[in-house]
Coordinates of C-alpha atoms in Angstrom, one line a residue:
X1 CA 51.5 -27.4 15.8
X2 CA 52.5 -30.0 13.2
X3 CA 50.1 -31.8 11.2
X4 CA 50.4 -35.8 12.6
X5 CA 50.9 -38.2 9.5
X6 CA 47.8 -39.7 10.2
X7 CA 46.4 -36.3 9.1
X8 CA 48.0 -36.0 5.7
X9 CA 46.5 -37.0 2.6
X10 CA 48.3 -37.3 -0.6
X11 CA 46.4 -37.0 -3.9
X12 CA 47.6 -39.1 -6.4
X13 CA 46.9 -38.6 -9.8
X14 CA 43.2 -38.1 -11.9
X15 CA 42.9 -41.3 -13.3
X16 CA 42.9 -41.4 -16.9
X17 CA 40.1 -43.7 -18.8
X18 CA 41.2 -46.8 -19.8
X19 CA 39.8 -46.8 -23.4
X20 CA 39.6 -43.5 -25.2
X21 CA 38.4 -42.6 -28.0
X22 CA 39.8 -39.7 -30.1
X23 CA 37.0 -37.4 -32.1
X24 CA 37.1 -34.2 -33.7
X25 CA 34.3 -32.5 -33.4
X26 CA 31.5 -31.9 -36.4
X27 CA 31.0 -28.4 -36.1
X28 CA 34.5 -26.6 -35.2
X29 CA 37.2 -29.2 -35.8
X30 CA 38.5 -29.2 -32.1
X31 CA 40.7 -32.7 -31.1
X32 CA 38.3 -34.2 -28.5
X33 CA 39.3 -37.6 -26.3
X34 CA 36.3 -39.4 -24.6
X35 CA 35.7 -42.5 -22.7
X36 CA 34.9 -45.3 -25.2
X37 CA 31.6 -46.2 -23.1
X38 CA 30.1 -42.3 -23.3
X39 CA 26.8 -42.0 -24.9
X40 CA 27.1 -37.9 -25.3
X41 CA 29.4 -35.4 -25.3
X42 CA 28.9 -31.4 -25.6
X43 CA 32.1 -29.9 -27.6
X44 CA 34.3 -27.7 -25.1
X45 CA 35.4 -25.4 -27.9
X46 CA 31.9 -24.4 -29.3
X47 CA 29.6 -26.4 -27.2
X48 CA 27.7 -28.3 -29.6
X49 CA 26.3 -31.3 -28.1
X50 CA 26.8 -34.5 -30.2
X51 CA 26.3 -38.7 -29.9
X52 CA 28.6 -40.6 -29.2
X53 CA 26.6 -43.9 -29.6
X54 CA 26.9 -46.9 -31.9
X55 CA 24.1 -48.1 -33.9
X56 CA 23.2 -51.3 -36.0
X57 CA 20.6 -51.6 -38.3
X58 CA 19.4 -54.6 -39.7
X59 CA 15.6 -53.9 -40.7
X60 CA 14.1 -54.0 -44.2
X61 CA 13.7 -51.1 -46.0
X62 CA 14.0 -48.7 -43.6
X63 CA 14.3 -45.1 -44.1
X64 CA 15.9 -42.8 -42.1
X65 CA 18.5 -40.1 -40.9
X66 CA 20.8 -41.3 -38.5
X67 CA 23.2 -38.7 -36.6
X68 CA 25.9 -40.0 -34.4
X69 CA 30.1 -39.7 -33.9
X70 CA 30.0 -43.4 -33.5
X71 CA 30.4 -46.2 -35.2
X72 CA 27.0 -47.1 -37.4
X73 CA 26.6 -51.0 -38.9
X74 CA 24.3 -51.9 -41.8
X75 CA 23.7 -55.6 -41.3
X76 CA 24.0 -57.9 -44.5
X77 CA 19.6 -57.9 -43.9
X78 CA 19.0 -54.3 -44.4
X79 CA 18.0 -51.9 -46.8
X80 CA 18.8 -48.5 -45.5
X81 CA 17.4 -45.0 -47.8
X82 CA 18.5 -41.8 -46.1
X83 CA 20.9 -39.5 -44.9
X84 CA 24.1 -40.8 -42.1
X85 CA 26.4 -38.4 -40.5
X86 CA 28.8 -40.6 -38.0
X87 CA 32.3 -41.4 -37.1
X88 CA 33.3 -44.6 -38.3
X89 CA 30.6 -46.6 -41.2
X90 CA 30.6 -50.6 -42.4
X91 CA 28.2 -51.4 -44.9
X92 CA 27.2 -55.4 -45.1
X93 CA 23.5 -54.9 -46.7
X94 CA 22.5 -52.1 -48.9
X95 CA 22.8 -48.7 -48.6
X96 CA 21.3 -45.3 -50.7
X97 CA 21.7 -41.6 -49.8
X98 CA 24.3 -39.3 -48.6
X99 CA 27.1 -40.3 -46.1
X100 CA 28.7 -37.9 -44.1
X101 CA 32.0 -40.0 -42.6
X102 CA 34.2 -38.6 -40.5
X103 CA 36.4 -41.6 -40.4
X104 CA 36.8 -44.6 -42.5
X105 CA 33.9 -46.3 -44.3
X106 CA 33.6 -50.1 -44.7
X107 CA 32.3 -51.7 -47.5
X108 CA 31.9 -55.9 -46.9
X109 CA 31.7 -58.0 -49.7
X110 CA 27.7 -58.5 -51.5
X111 CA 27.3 -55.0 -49.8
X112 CA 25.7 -52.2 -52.2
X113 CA 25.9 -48.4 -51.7
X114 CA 24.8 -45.6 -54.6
X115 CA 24.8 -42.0 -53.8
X116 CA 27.5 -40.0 -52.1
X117 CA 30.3 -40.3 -49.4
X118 CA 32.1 -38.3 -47.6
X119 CA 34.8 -39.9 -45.8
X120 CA 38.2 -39.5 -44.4
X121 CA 39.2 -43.3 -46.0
X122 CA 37.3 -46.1 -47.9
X123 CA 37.9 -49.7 -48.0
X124 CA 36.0 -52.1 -50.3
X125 CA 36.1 -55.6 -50.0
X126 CA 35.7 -58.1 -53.3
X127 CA 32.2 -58.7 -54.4
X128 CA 31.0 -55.2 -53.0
X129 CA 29.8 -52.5 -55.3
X130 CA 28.8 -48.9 -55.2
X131 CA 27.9 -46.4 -57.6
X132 CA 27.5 -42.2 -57.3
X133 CA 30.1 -40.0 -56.3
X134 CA 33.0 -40.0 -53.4
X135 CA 34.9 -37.8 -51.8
X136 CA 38.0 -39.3 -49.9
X137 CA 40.9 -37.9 -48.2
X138 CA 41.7 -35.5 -44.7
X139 CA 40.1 -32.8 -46.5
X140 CA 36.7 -34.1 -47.5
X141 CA 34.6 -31.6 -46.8
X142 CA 32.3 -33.1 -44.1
X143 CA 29.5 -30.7 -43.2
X144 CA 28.0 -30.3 -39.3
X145 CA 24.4 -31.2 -39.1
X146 CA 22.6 -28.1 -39.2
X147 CA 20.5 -28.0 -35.8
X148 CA 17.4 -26.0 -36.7
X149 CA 15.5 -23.4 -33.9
X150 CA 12.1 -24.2 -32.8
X151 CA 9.5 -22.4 -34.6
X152 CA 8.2 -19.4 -32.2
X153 CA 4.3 -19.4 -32.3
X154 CA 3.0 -16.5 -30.6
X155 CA -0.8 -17.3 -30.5
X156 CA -1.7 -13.3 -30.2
X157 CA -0.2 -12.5 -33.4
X158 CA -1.9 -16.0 -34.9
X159 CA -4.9 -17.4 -33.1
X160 CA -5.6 -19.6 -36.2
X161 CA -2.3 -22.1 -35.4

């Protein structure tokens, strides 16, 4: 009996996302293409989950560690001491620690940065200054966050903890 053509369905194509954002990934270097509006994404390759967010800071000397493959902003207002590991980095305030980069790092004009950056391309506009050490080019060597195991407490062996 043949199908009426009421019956059929035709499937078009998987729609593809309208803004995309290309990644590699931290830990094993695969290409990865996400939505622009994802928050997270876990690495197909070697499953390592990561962030995909976008974070500005513009608070007073505030120290931290920020982790994220998206874009991080330092407002012309804040003082920033710690570690960053992200995709894509502009610097308007000031800025001391370690910078892990996997993209391109902007420097504003009256923007200060000391310590060291690891980055895949720098750009510094007039009037911005930074002093430490820099690593820049496809082959900076941009370490994975370590993700360290929970501590196992086994309250036979240790009733004490």
């Amino acid at each position: 009996m043949p199908l009426k053509p009421s019956m059929l369905t035709t499937h078009p194509r998987k729609p593809q996302p309208r803004e995309v954002r290309s990644l590699s990934c931290p830990n094993c270097g695969a290409p990865i293409q996400v939505s622009r509006r994802a928050m997270s994404y876990r690495c197909g390759k070697c499953s390592m989950p990561m962030k995909l967010e976008d974070v500005t800071v513009d608070q007073l000397n505030n120290t931290r560690t920020l982790n994220t493959m998206g874009h991080i902003h330092l407002t012309a207002h804040s003082k920033v001491d710690g570690e960053l590991r992200c995709g894509e980095l502009t610097v308007s305030g000031s800025y001391h620690g370690n910078a892990h980069v996997h993209g391109k790092v902007h420097m504003q004009s009256h923007s200060h940065c000391s310590g060291e950056i690891n980055a895949r391309s720098l750009t510094i506009d007039d009037g911005a200054s930074f002093e430490g050490q820099l690593r820049i080019g496809p082959k900076a060597r941009i370490e994975a966050p370590q993700l360290e195991p929970p501590e196992f407490h086994d309250p036979m062996i240790d009733p004490a903890a």
